[in-house]
Coordinates of C-alpha atoms and ligand atoms in Angstrom, one line a residue:
M1 CA 101.0 62.3 77.6
N2 CA 104.2 63.9 78.8
V3 CA 103.7 67.5 79.8
N4 CA 107.2 68.6 79.0
T5 CA 107.3 67.0 75.6
I6 CA 104.0 68.7 74.6
I7 CA 105.2 72.1 76.0
N8 CA 108.6 71.8 74.2
N9 CA 106.8 71.0 70.9
L10 CA 104.5 73.9 71.3
E11 CA 107.3 76.2 72.2
A12 CA 109.2 75.3 69.0
K13 CA 106.0 75.9 67.0
H14 CA 105.0 79.1 68.7
P15 CA 108.2 80.7 70.0
G16 CA 107.8 83.6 72.4
E17 CA 104.1 83.1 73.1
K18 CA 104.7 83.1 76.8
E19 CA 101.2 83.7 78.2
Y20 CA 99.8 81.1 75.9
L21 CA 102.4 78.5 76.9
Q22 CA 101.9 79.4 80.6
A23 CA 98.1 78.8 80.4
V24 CA 98.6 75.5 78.6
H25 CA 101.2 74.3 81.0
E26 CA 99.0 74.9 84.0
V27 CA 96.1 72.9 82.5
L28 CA 98.3 70.0 81.3
E29 CA 99.8 69.7 84.8
S30 CA 96.4 69.4 86.3
I31 CA 95.0 66.9 83.9
E32 CA 98.1 64.7 83.3
T33 CA 96.9 61.9 85.6
I34 CA 93.3 61.7 84.5
Y35 CA 94.5 61.9 80.8
N36 CA 96.9 59.0 81.2
E37 CA 94.3 56.9 83.0
N38 CA 91.9 57.2 80.1
P39 CA 93.6 56.0 76.9
Q40 CA 90.7 57.0 74.7
Y41 CA 91.9 60.6 75.1
E42 CA 95.4 59.8 73.8
A43 CA 94.0 57.6 71.0
A44 CA 92.1 60.6 69.7
K45 CA 95.0 63.0 70.3
I46 CA 92.7 65.2 72.4
I47 CA 95.5 67.3 73.9
E48 CA 97.2 68.0 70.6
R49 CA 93.9 69.0 69.1
L50 CA 92.7 71.0 72.2
V51 CA 95.8 73.2 72.6
E52 CA 95.7 74.6 69.0
P53 CA 92.8 77.0 68.2
D54 CA 90.4 75.9 65.5
R55 CA 91.3 79.0 63.5
I56 CA 92.6 82.6 63.9
L57 CA 91.5 85.7 62.0
T58 CA 94.0 88.6 61.9
F59 CA 93.1 91.8 60.3
R60 CA 94.1 95.4 59.9
V61 CA 91.9 98.1 61.4
S62 CA 92.3 101.6 59.9
W63 CA 90.5 104.6 61.5
T64 CA 90.7 108.4 61.6
D65 CA 91.1 110.4 64.8
D66 CA 89.4 113.7 65.5
E67 CA 92.3 115.7 64.0
G68 CA 92.0 113.8 60.7
Q69 CA 95.1 111.6 61.3
V70 CA 94.9 108.0 60.1
H71 CA 95.8 105.2 62.5
V72 CA 96.4 101.5 61.9
N73 CA 95.8 98.8 64.5
L74 CA 95.8 95.0 64.5
G75 CA 92.5 93.2 65.1
Y76 CA 92.1 89.5 66.0
R77 CA 89.5 86.8 66.6
V78 CA 90.7 83.5 67.9
H79 CA 88.1 80.6 67.5
F80 CA 89.5 78.3 70.1
N81 CA 87.1 75.4 70.5
N82 CA 83.4 74.9 69.7
A83 CA 82.9 71.3 71.0
I84 CA 80.1 72.2 73.4
G85 CA 78.6 75.3 71.8
P86 CA 79.1 78.4 69.7
Y87 CA 82.5 80.2 70.1
K88 CA 82.1 82.6 73.0
G89 CA 84.4 85.1 74.7
G90 CA 85.3 88.8 75.0
L91 CA 87.1 91.4 72.9
R92 CA 90.0 93.0 74.7
L93 CA 91.1 96.5 73.6
H94 CA 94.5 97.2 75.3
P95 CA 97.9 98.2 73.9
S96 CA 99.4 95.0 75.3
V97 CA 97.1 92.8 73.1
N98 CA 99.0 90.3 70.9
L99 CA 98.4 86.8 69.6
S100 CA 99.9 85.1 72.7
I101 CA 97.6 86.9 75.1
L102 CA 94.5 86.2 73.0
K103 CA 95.4 82.5 72.6
F104 CA 95.9 82.2 76.4
L105 CA 92.6 83.9 76.9
G106 CA 90.8 81.8 74.3
F107 CA 92.2 78.6 75.8
E108 CA 91.2 79.6 79.3
Q109 CA 87.8 80.6 78.1
T110 CA 87.2 77.1 76.6
F111 CA 87.4 75.5 80.1
K112 CA 85.7 78.4 81.9
N113 CA 82.7 78.2 79.6
A114 CA 82.5 74.5 80.1
L115 CA 82.4 75.0 83.9
T116 CA 79.4 77.4 83.6
T117 CA 77.2 74.3 82.6
L118 CA 75.9 76.4 79.6
P119 CA 76.5 75.4 76.0
M120 CA 79.3 77.7 75.0
G121 CA 82.6 77.1 73.2
G122 CA 85.7 79.2 73.8
A123 CA 87.0 82.3 71.8
K124 CA 88.7 85.6 72.4
G125 CA 89.5 88.6 70.3
G126 CA 90.5 92.2 70.4
S127 CA 93.0 94.8 69.3
D128 CA 96.2 96.6 70.4
F129 CA 94.1 99.8 70.1
N130 CA 94.4 101.9 73.3
P131 CA 91.0 103.4 74.3
K132 CA 92.6 105.6 77.0
G133 CA 92.1 109.3 76.3
K134 CA 90.1 108.7 73.1
S135 CA 87.0 110.7 72.4
D136 CA 83.6 109.1 72.0
A137 CA 83.7 109.7 68.3
E138 CA 87.1 108.1 68.0
I139 CA 85.9 105.0 69.9
M140 CA 82.9 104.8 67.6
R141 CA 85.0 105.0 64.4
F142 CA 87.4 102.4 65.8
C143 CA 84.6 100.0 66.7
Q144 CA 82.9 100.4 63.3
A145 CA 86.2 99.7 61.5
F146 CA 86.8 96.7 63.7
M147 CA 83.4 95.2 63.0
L148 CA 83.8 95.7 59.2
E149 CA 86.2 92.7 59.4
L150 CA 84.8 90.8 62.4
W151 CA 81.2 90.5 61.1
R152 CA 82.2 87.8 58.6
V153 CA 83.1 85.2 61.3
I154 CA 80.5 85.9 64.0
G155 CA 76.8 85.1 64.4
P156 CA 74.3 84.1 67.1
N157 CA 74.9 80.4 66.5
T158 CA 78.6 80.7 65.4
D159 CA 80.5 83.1 67.6
V160 CA 79.2 85.6 70.1
P161 CA 81.8 88.2 71.3
A162 CA 81.4 90.3 74.4
G163 CA 83.3 92.8 76.5
D164 CA 86.7 92.4 78.2
I165 CA 89.3 95.0 79.3
G166 CA 88.7 98.2 77.4
T167 CA 85.4 97.0 75.9
G168 CA 82.2 97.9 77.9
G169 CA 78.6 98.7 77.1
R170 CA 79.5 101.7 75.0
E171 CA 81.8 99.8 72.7
I172 CA 79.4 96.8 72.4
G173 CA 76.8 99.4 71.3
Y174 CA 79.0 100.7 68.5
L175 CA 80.0 97.2 67.4
Y176 CA 76.4 96.0 67.4
G177 CA 75.2 99.0 65.4
M178 CA 77.7 98.2 62.6
Y179 CA 77.0 94.5 62.7
K180 CA 73.3 95.2 62.3
K181 CA 74.0 97.6 59.4
L182 CA 76.0 94.9 57.6
Q183 CA 73.9 91.8 58.3
M184 CA 70.5 93.5 58.5
E185 CA 69.6 91.4 61.4
N186 CA 68.7 92.0 65.1
T187 CA 70.1 89.0 66.8
G188 CA 72.0 88.1 70.0
V189 CA 75.3 88.2 68.1
L190 CA 77.0 90.1 71.0
T191 CA 76.5 90.0 74.7
G192 CA 76.7 92.9 77.2
K193 CA 74.2 94.8 75.1
G194 CA 72.1 97.7 76.4
L195 CA 69.1 96.8 78.5
N196 CA 66.6 98.3 76.0
W197 CA 68.0 96.5 73.0
G198 CA 68.5 92.9 74.1
G199 CA 70.9 93.1 77.0
S200 CA 70.4 91.2 80.3
L201 CA 69.9 92.6 83.7
I202 CA 72.9 91.9 86.0
R203 CA 75.4 91.5 83.0
P204 CA 77.4 94.6 83.9
E205 CA 78.0 93.5 87.5
A206 CA 78.0 89.7 86.8
T207 CA 81.7 89.0 86.9
G208 CA 82.3 90.8 90.2
F209 CA 79.1 89.5 91.8
G210 CA 79.8 85.9 90.6
A211 CA 83.4 86.1 91.9
T212 CA 82.1 87.2 95.3
Y213 CA 79.5 84.4 95.3
F214 CA 82.4 82.0 94.5
A215 CA 84.6 83.4 97.3
K216 CA 81.6 83.1 99.7
E217 CA 81.5 79.4 99.0
M218 CA 85.3 79.1 99.6
L219 CA 84.7 80.7 103.0
A220 CA 81.7 78.6 103.8
V221 CA 83.8 75.4 103.4
N222 CA 85.5 76.7 106.6
N223 CA 82.3 77.8 108.2
D224 CA 83.4 81.4 107.5
T225 CA 81.7 84.4 106.0
F226 CA 82.7 87.8 104.6
K227 CA 81.5 89.6 107.8
G228 CA 84.3 91.7 109.2
K229 CA 86.8 90.5 106.6
T230 CA 89.3 92.9 105.0
V231 CA 89.6 92.5 101.3
T232 CA 92.3 93.8 98.9
V233 CA 91.2 94.3 95.3
S234 CA 93.2 95.5 92.3
G235 CA 92.0 97.3 89.2
F236 CA 88.7 99.2 89.0
G237 CA 87.5 98.2 85.6
N238 CA 84.5 96.1 84.4
V239 CA 85.1 93.6 87.2
A240 CA 86.5 95.3 90.4
W241 CA 83.5 97.5 91.1
G242 CA 81.1 94.6 91.1
V243 CA 83.4 92.8 93.6
A244 CA 83.6 95.9 95.8
L245 CA 79.8 96.4 95.8
K246 CA 78.9 92.7 96.6
V247 CA 81.7 92.2 99.2
T248 CA 80.5 95.4 100.9
E249 CA 76.9 94.2 100.8
L250 CA 78.0 90.9 102.5
G251 CA 79.7 92.7 105.3
G252 CA 83.3 92.7 104.1
K253 CA 85.5 95.8 103.7
V254 CA 87.3 96.5 100.5
V255 CA 90.4 98.6 101.3
T256 CA 92.2 98.9 98.0
I257 CA 91.7 99.5 94.3
S258 CA 94.4 100.2 91.7
G259 CA 95.3 101.5 88.3
P260 CA 98.5 101.7 86.3
D261 CA 99.5 104.8 88.3
G262 CA 99.5 103.0 91.7
Y263 CA 96.9 102.0 94.3
I264 CA 94.5 103.5 96.7
Y265 CA 94.4 102.4 100.4
D266 CA 91.1 103.4 102.0
E267 CA 91.2 102.1 105.6
K268 CA 87.5 102.8 106.1
G269 CA 86.6 100.7 103.0
L270 CA 84.7 101.4 99.8
D271 CA 81.0 102.1 100.0
A272 CA 78.2 102.7 97.5
E273 CA 79.0 106.5 97.3
K274 CA 82.7 105.8 96.6
I275 CA 81.9 103.2 94.1
D276 CA 79.6 105.6 92.2
Y277 CA 82.5 108.2 92.2
L278 CA 84.8 105.5 90.7
L279 CA 82.3 104.6 88.0
E280 CA 82.1 108.3 87.0
L281 CA 85.9 108.5 87.0
R282 CA 86.0 105.5 84.8
A283 CA 83.3 106.8 82.4
S284 CA 85.6 109.7 81.7
N285 CA 87.8 107.1 80.0
N286 CA 90.5 107.3 82.5
D287 CA 92.1 104.4 84.3
I288 CA 94.1 106.3 86.9
V289 CA 93.0 106.1 90.5
S290 CA 95.0 109.0 92.2
P291 CA 92.0 111.4 92.0
Y292 CA 90.2 109.2 94.5
A293 CA 92.5 110.3 97.3
D294 CA 91.8 114.0 96.6
E295 CA 88.0 113.3 96.7
F296 CA 88.1 111.2 99.9
P297 CA 90.8 112.5 102.3
E298 CA 90.8 109.4 104.5
A299 CA 92.2 107.5 101.5
K300 CA 95.9 107.3 100.6
F301 CA 97.3 107.1 97.1
I302 CA 100.5 105.0 96.9
P303 CA 102.1 105.7 93.5
G304 CA 103.7 103.0 91.4
K305 CA 102.9 100.1 93.8
K306 CA 100.5 97.2 93.9
P307 CA 98.0 96.6 96.7
W308 CA 99.5 93.2 97.8
E309 CA 101.6 94.8 100.6
V310 CA 98.4 95.7 102.5
K311 CA 97.4 93.5 105.4
C312 CA 94.2 91.6 104.5
D313 CA 92.1 88.4 105.0
I314 CA 91.2 87.9 101.4
A315 CA 93.1 88.9 98.2
M316 CA 91.0 89.4 95.0
P317 CA 93.2 90.4 92.1
S318 CA 90.8 91.9 89.5
A319 CA 93.0 93.7 87.0
I320 CA 95.1 91.8 84.4
Q321 CA 97.2 88.6 83.8
N322 CA 100.3 88.0 86.0
E323 CA 99.5 91.0 88.2
L324 CA 100.4 89.1 91.4
N325 CA 103.8 87.3 91.5
G326 CA 105.6 85.1 93.9
E327 CA 107.0 88.0 95.9
D328 CA 103.5 89.5 96.2
A329 CA 102.1 86.2 97.4
K330 CA 104.9 85.9 100.1
K331 CA 104.0 89.4 101.3
L332 CA 100.3 88.5 101.5
I333 CA 101.1 85.3 103.4
A334 CA 103.4 87.1 105.8
N335 CA 100.6 89.5 106.5
G336 CA 98.2 86.7 107.3
V337 CA 96.0 86.4 104.2
Q338 CA 93.6 83.5 104.5
Y339 CA 92.1 83.2 101.0
A340 CA 93.1 84.1 97.5
A341 CA 90.4 84.3 94.8
E342 CA 91.8 85.2 91.4
V343 CA 89.2 87.3 89.6
S344 CA 91.4 88.4 86.6
N345 CA 92.2 85.8 84.0
M346 CA 95.5 84.2 85.0
G347 CA 96.1 87.1 87.5
C348 CA 98.6 85.1 89.5
T349 CA 102.0 83.8 88.2
P350 CA 102.8 80.1 88.7
E351 CA 105.2 81.1 91.5
A352 CA 102.4 83.0 93.3
I353 CA 100.0 80.0 93.1
E354 CA 102.8 77.7 94.4
E355 CA 103.3 80.0 97.4
F356 CA 99.6 80.0 98.3
Q357 CA 99.3 76.2 97.9
K358 CA 102.5 75.6 99.9
A359 CA 101.1 77.7 102.7
G360 CA 97.8 75.7 102.6
I361 CA 95.9 78.8 101.7
P362 CA 92.8 78.2 99.5
F363 CA 93.6 79.6 96.1
A364 CA 91.0 79.6 93.3
P365 CA 91.8 80.3 89.7
G366 CA 90.2 82.9 87.4
K367 CA 88.5 80.4 85.2
A368 CA 86.4 79.3 88.1
V369 CA 86.1 82.6 90.1
N370 CA 85.3 84.9 87.2
A371 CA 83.0 82.6 85.2
G372 CA 79.9 84.5 86.3
G373 CA 80.5 87.1 83.6
V374 CA 80.4 84.8 80.7
A375 CA 77.7 82.8 82.5
V376 CA 75.3 85.8 82.5
S377 CA 76.4 86.3 78.8
G378 CA 75.1 82.8 78.3
L379 CA 71.8 83.7 80.0
E380 CA 71.6 86.8 77.8
M381 CA 71.9 84.5 74.8
S382 CA 69.1 82.3 76.2
Q383 CA 66.8 85.4 76.7
N384 CA 67.6 86.6 73.1
A385 CA 66.8 83.2 71.7
M386 CA 63.5 83.2 73.5
K387 CA 62.8 86.9 72.8
L388 CA 62.0 87.7 76.4
N389 CA 63.7 89.1 79.5
W390 CA 64.2 87.7 82.9
T391 CA 64.0 89.9 86.0
T392 CA 67.0 90.9 88.1
E393 CA 66.0 88.3 90.7
E394 CA 65.8 85.5 88.1
V395 CA 69.1 86.3 86.6
D396 CA 70.8 86.7 90.0
A397 CA 69.4 83.4 91.3
K398 CA 70.7 81.6 88.2
L399 CA 74.1 83.3 88.6
H400 CA 74.2 82.2 92.2
H401 CA 73.3 78.6 91.3
I402 CA 76.0 78.5 88.5
M403 CA 78.7 79.8 90.8
S404 CA 77.8 77.2 93.5
S405 CA 77.9 74.4 90.9
I406 CA 81.3 75.5 89.7
H407 CA 82.5 75.5 93.3
E408 CA 81.1 72.0 93.8
A409 CA 82.9 70.8 90.6
C410 CA 86.1 72.2 92.1
I411 CA 85.6 70.2 95.3
K412 CA 84.7 67.1 93.4
Y413 CA 87.8 67.0 91.2
G414 CA 90.2 69.0 93.3
T415 CA 90.0 67.7 96.9
Q416 CA 93.4 66.1 97.8
S417 CA 93.9 63.2 100.1
D418 CA 95.1 65.6 102.8
G419 CA 91.8 67.5 102.6
Y420 CA 93.3 70.6 100.9
I421 CA 91.0 71.8 98.0
N422 CA 93.2 72.3 95.0
Y423 CA 90.9 74.6 93.1
V424 CA 93.3 74.8 90.2
N425 CA 93.2 71.1 89.6
G426 CA 89.5 70.9 90.3
A427 CA 88.6 73.6 87.7
N428 CA 91.0 72.3 85.1
I429 CA 89.9 68.7 85.4
A430 CA 86.1 69.4 85.5
G431 CA 86.4 71.8 82.4
F432 CA 88.7 69.4 80.5
I433 CA 86.5 66.3 81.0
K434 CA 83.4 68.1 79.6
V435 CA 85.2 69.5 76.5
A436 CA 87.3 66.3 75.8
D437 CA 84.3 64.0 76.1
A438 CA 82.3 66.2 73.7
M439 CA 85.3 66.1 71.2
L440 CA 85.4 62.3 71.5
D441 CA 81.6 62.0 70.7
Q442 CA 82.0 64.2 67.6
G443 CA 84.9 62.3 65.9
I444 CA 88.2 63.5 64.5
I445 CA 87.5 66.9 63.0
Ligands
2IT1 O1 87.0 86.7 80.4 C1 85.7 86.6 80.2 O2 85.1 85.7 80.7 C2 85.0 87.7 79.6 N1 85.6 88.7 79.2 C3 83.5 87.6 79.4 C4 83.3 86.9 78.1 C5 81.8 86.9 77.7 O3 81.6 86.3 76.6 O4 80.9 87.4 78.4

């Protein structure tokens, strides 16, 4: 395999799909050596087969707003790879959604899900629908219209969607209601369900908790802990609040959160009361953070900026792809950052990753760090299949165990001869081997 040849061919076939090409490029670079050392992969054209999704469903979503105006959005579901289990991955509702973004997310999800040790393939879907400022009734009508198309290609053993940016418990509820109406079946067809109708304990906080458990392992490698560490976090969606809660519990101090309007710097750090306030703010369907500074006068709102200019020990980007670039990484390094744990999917640009690695700072990629979310989704599927519920302690212990095993896999496949743990290589190689070997076993399909 030659990475450049494959990327050039893909670029010619899919011009302009920059996020997708970026994600593929990163994985190919990591696996090039192991791929070329194992000729059975090349003989079965594993890479050519793995970089193209199995299939893509694109559809129109028509819905009516509260004033009676009709709107049209695009809906998608990308079935990326089901070599190791049913397609699995979230639904993103955000105006930036396009095919390139969903293909990058589906590709990443394939390796992430393999890392969880659970039997789940990779998928992603969503719409360019913007939930911001929409009423509850509008969200419901949109979700129902979306499911009127999606239901044909999903099922508890086929494809199990979940939440992502813009899709939380409320949206999963409306989607599930319409699926049930159409299919006349109560099954674990979606994860992130409500606790009293098939959901799993810990699923809402799983991505943030899991990310913090992973970062805890990164620190432990250096006999270090979260105690007394200053942490910068971006975003405050489905993921960031779980990070803030768990980091605080482990003795760290989260000093930033952010939204599209800018970031909050809270020198004293977030605590449970402040996190509750943020959750209320978020429930009002608002992703701006400036009101936080009015509520808590010790906090400062810095408009139009990202939190990476703040001095910290650990950076945990938790908002969206490419939110931390090379310049941001340089600022963090100049300010003495010791660890970078990417919680968002592909939150750091290739330039940022290179800066961290050049400086010898442990950097772990989203597909390892944020895998706790989909891992607990997998545990929700297990509970649904068994028709019983595990306790908080049981789910949390399993999540803890899964995050440790992902960290171990990164060490096994990513430790360089100079001792530096290249978590990017580690995660990509471990995920790749599992998926590629399953594909080999199952023949050319
Ligand atoms: O990016 C992700 O891993 C998710 N949005 C969660 C997917 C899932 O199926 O729980």
